[in-house]
Amino acid sequence: MRILLTGKNGQVGWELAHSLSPLGTVIAMGRDQMDLSKPETLGSVIQKVQPDVIINAAAYTAVDKAESEPELAMTVNGIAPGVIAQEAKNIGAGMIHFSTDYVFDGNSPSPYKEDDPTSPLNVYGKSKLEGERGVIQTGIPHVILRTSGVFSLRGNNFLLTMQKLAKNRKQIKVVDDQTGGPTWSRAIAEGTARILEQSLTKDGVNFLQSGIFNMSCGGETSWFGFAKKILELSGLIKNTELISIPTIEYPTPAVRPKNSLLSNKKLKQVFHHEMPHWQDALLECLNSAKSV
Ligand SMILES: NC(=O)c1ccc[n+]([C@@H]2O[C@H](COP(=O)([O-])OP(=O)(O)OC[C@H]3O[C@@H](n4cnc5c(N)ncnc54)[C@H](OP(=O)(O)O)[C@@H]3O)[C@@H](O)[C@H]2O)c1
């Protein structure tokens, strides 16, 4: 099994490089080797590697910056995934691709299911939705995993930002009226490996079912709730005063959905995989720093 992985230095990509390695030969590519802002260059790399499956963990993830760089966000997130999928088709490979809760407008009172109508509020969400469509349109064996609020001990994320702010500020104001499921990148990588493991055949990859699957950690919280738990578990809660505010008091270039909770039911039904609760994942993530 030859597994071509993009975005190897990202939160999810870095974990995938580890969790996929027992399943085959992982050929992990960073931006230097596969630049998704230049879709026309991707085909020759894929042809050369001849993978059985391509895992696309590369993405333009700067949600606010995307509002002022819509073309770049659209090329990387909207066009490149379809180009990669078309190249996969040319060589008979399958594909696992990642997407986001931000394809929804957040007005649903209950957790989103995979086939709920999409209606992204921001450029990032629109570009990711376009990417999903590009992959699906090729008709290749595919799994698109929609996740949310990814955190880890590397890169840019809410967990590291809160820890840094708590060390430097007397007061931190955090939005309390956006609900979601924070998700540890390692839980995503382990879930992805589980899916792939069940899809291996002697002729390559044949997913139990192609399509979109939600994959976020269990439970729900607001950014404020998440921040509070981060600081409690990191021993930083007494360092700073955490203040809950409504979104209206924290304007950002990109509008974000109010409720972006994802239902993981389909993932469990089809691939028999249960994601951990976000609080358990957070604790394990923080503990993993101590074991390094
Ligand atoms: N982060 C979240 O909260 C979140 C939420 C929902 C869904 N997702 C989705 O989950 C997936 C994984 O995201 P993540 O959290 O691992 O993001 P991340 O930590 O920001 O990693 C993204 C990776 O993509 C790479 N990248 C960016 N532009 C590129 C380009 N033009 N060509 C090649 N590589 C490029 C980055 O490379 P460099 O290392 O060189 O910068 C980085 O390694 C993405 O599909 C994302 O849309 C993420």
PDB file of C-alpha atoms and ligand atoms in Angstrom, residues 7 9-12 31 34-37 57-59 61 76 98-100 124 128 147-150, ligand 1:
ATOM      1  CA  GLY A   7       0.357  18.804   4.376  1.00  0.00           C
ATOM      2  CA  ASN A   9       3.728  19.653   8.689  1.00  0.00           C
ATOM      3  CA  GLY A  10       0.184  20.619   9.658  1.00  0.00           C
ATOM      4  CA  GLN A  11      -1.590  19.610  12.859  1.00  0.00           C
ATOM      5  CA  VAL A  12      -3.457  16.736  11.216  1.00  0.00           C
ATOM      6  CA  ARG A  31       4.413  22.565   0.753  1.00  0.00           C
ATOM      7  CA  MET A  34       3.372  19.696  -3.331  1.00  0.00           C
ATOM      8  CA  ASP A  35       2.206  23.311  -3.415  1.00  0.00           C
ATOM      9  CA  LEU A  36      -1.583  23.379  -3.668  1.00  0.00           C
ATOM     10  CA  SER A  37      -1.526  27.017  -4.744  1.00  0.00           C
ATOM     11  CA  ALA A  57      -4.319  17.149   4.824  1.00  0.00           C
ATOM     12  CA  ALA A  58      -2.966  20.352   3.251  1.00  0.00           C
ATOM     13  CA  ALA A  59      -5.253  23.361   3.336  1.00  0.00           C
ATOM     14  CA  THR A  61      -6.647  27.352   7.208  1.00  0.00           C
ATOM     15  CA  VAL A  76      -5.706  25.789  -2.369  1.00  0.00           C
ATOM     16  CA  PHE A  98     -10.595  16.871   5.058  1.00  0.00           C
ATOM     17  CA  SER A  99     -13.242  19.535   5.315  1.00  0.00           C
ATOM     18  CA  THR A 100     -14.877  21.710   7.913  1.00  0.00           C
ATOM     19  CA  TYR A 124     -12.809  29.741   3.997  1.00  0.00           C
ATOM     20  CA  LYS A 128     -13.700  24.143   1.484  1.00  0.00           C
ATOM     21  CA  THR A 147     -13.945  18.140  11.377  1.00  0.00           C
ATOM     22  CA  SER A 148     -13.948  21.170  13.683  1.00  0.00           C
ATOM     23  CA  GLY A 149     -11.850  23.302  16.050  1.00  0.00           C
ATOM     24  CA  VAL A 150      -8.640  21.333  15.568  1.00  0.00           C
TER      25      VAL A 150
HETATM   26  N1  LIG B   1      -7.578  23.883  12.076  1.00  0.00           N
HETATM   27  C1  LIG B   1      -8.889  23.786  12.301  1.00  0.00           C
HETATM   28  O1  LIG B   1      -9.406  24.274  13.306  1.00  0.00           O
HETATM   29  C2  LIG B   1      -9.760  23.041  11.323  1.00  0.00           C
HETATM   30  C3  LIG B   1     -11.156  23.019  11.542  1.00  0.00           C
HETATM   31  C4  LIG B   1     -11.955  22.325  10.637  1.00  0.00           C
HETATM   32  C5  LIG B   1     -11.399  21.666   9.576  1.00  0.00           C
HETATM   33  N2  LIG B   1     -10.048  21.718   9.368  1.00  0.00           N
HETATM   34  C6  LIG B   1      -9.501  21.036   8.207  1.00  0.00           C
HETATM   35  O2  LIG B   1      -8.659  19.996   8.650  1.00  0.00           O
HETATM   36  C7  LIG B   1      -7.584  19.794   7.716  1.00  0.00           C
HETATM   37  C8  LIG B   1      -6.257  19.825   8.436  1.00  0.00           C
HETATM   38  O3  LIG B   1      -6.084  21.123   9.003  1.00  0.00           O
HETATM   39  P1  LIG B   1      -4.992  21.423  10.121  1.00  0.00           P
HETATM   40  O4  LIG B   1      -5.711  21.817  11.340  1.00  0.00           O
HETATM   41  O5  LIG B   1      -3.991  20.329  10.171  1.00  0.00           O
HETATM   42  O6  LIG B   1      -4.361  22.737   9.478  1.00  0.00           O
HETATM   43  P2  LIG B   1      -2.909  23.359   9.665  1.00  0.00           P
HETATM   44  O7  LIG B   1      -2.321  22.928  10.965  1.00  0.00           O
HETATM   45  O8  LIG B   1      -3.059  24.800   9.358  1.00  0.00           O
HETATM   46  O9  LIG B   1      -2.085  22.647   8.525  1.00  0.00           O
HETATM   47  C9  LIG B   1      -2.332  22.912   7.192  1.00  0.00           C
HETATM   48  C10 LIG B   1      -1.155  22.454   6.398  1.00  0.00           C
HETATM   49  O10 LIG B   1      -1.433  22.795   5.030  1.00  0.00           O
HETATM   50  C11 LIG B   1      -0.243  23.331   4.491  1.00  0.00           C
HETATM   51  N3  LIG B   1      -0.504  24.263   3.411  1.00  0.00           N
HETATM   52  C12 LIG B   1      -1.054  25.499   3.441  1.00  0.00           C
HETATM   53  N4  LIG B   1      -1.048  26.039   2.224  1.00  0.00           N
HETATM   54  C13 LIG B   1      -0.475  25.125   1.400  1.00  0.00           C
HETATM   55  C14 LIG B   1      -0.165  25.094   0.037  1.00  0.00           C
HETATM   56  N5  LIG B   1      -0.417  26.131  -0.774  1.00  0.00           N
HETATM   57  N6  LIG B   1       0.413  23.982  -0.480  1.00  0.00           N
HETATM   58  C15 LIG B   1       0.721  22.936   0.311  1.00  0.00           C
HETATM   59  N7  LIG B   1       0.466  22.904   1.627  1.00  0.00           N
HETATM   60  C16 LIG B   1      -0.126  23.994   2.159  1.00  0.00           C
HETATM   61  C17 LIG B   1       0.463  24.042   5.626  1.00  0.00           C
HETATM   62  O11 LIG B   1       1.808  24.105   5.268  1.00  0.00           O
HETATM   63  P3  LIG B   1       2.915  24.920   6.105  1.00  0.00           P
HETATM   64  O12 LIG B   1       3.213  24.032   7.277  1.00  0.00           O
HETATM   65  O13 LIG B   1       4.032  25.050   5.134  1.00  0.00           O
HETATM   66  O14 LIG B   1       2.271  26.218   6.474  1.00  0.00           O
HETATM   67  C18 LIG B   1       0.156  23.129   6.797  1.00  0.00           C
HETATM   68  O15 LIG B   1       1.160  22.160   6.945  1.00  0.00           O
HETATM   69  C19 LIG B   1      -7.751  20.879   6.652  1.00  0.00           C
HETATM   70  O16 LIG B   1      -8.456  20.356   5.558  1.00  0.00           O
HETATM   71  C20 LIG B   1      -8.617  21.922   7.349  1.00  0.00           C
HETATM   72  O17 LIG B   1      -9.368  22.694   6.423  1.00  0.00           O
HETATM   73  C21 LIG B   1      -9.222  22.367  10.234  1.00  0.00           C
END
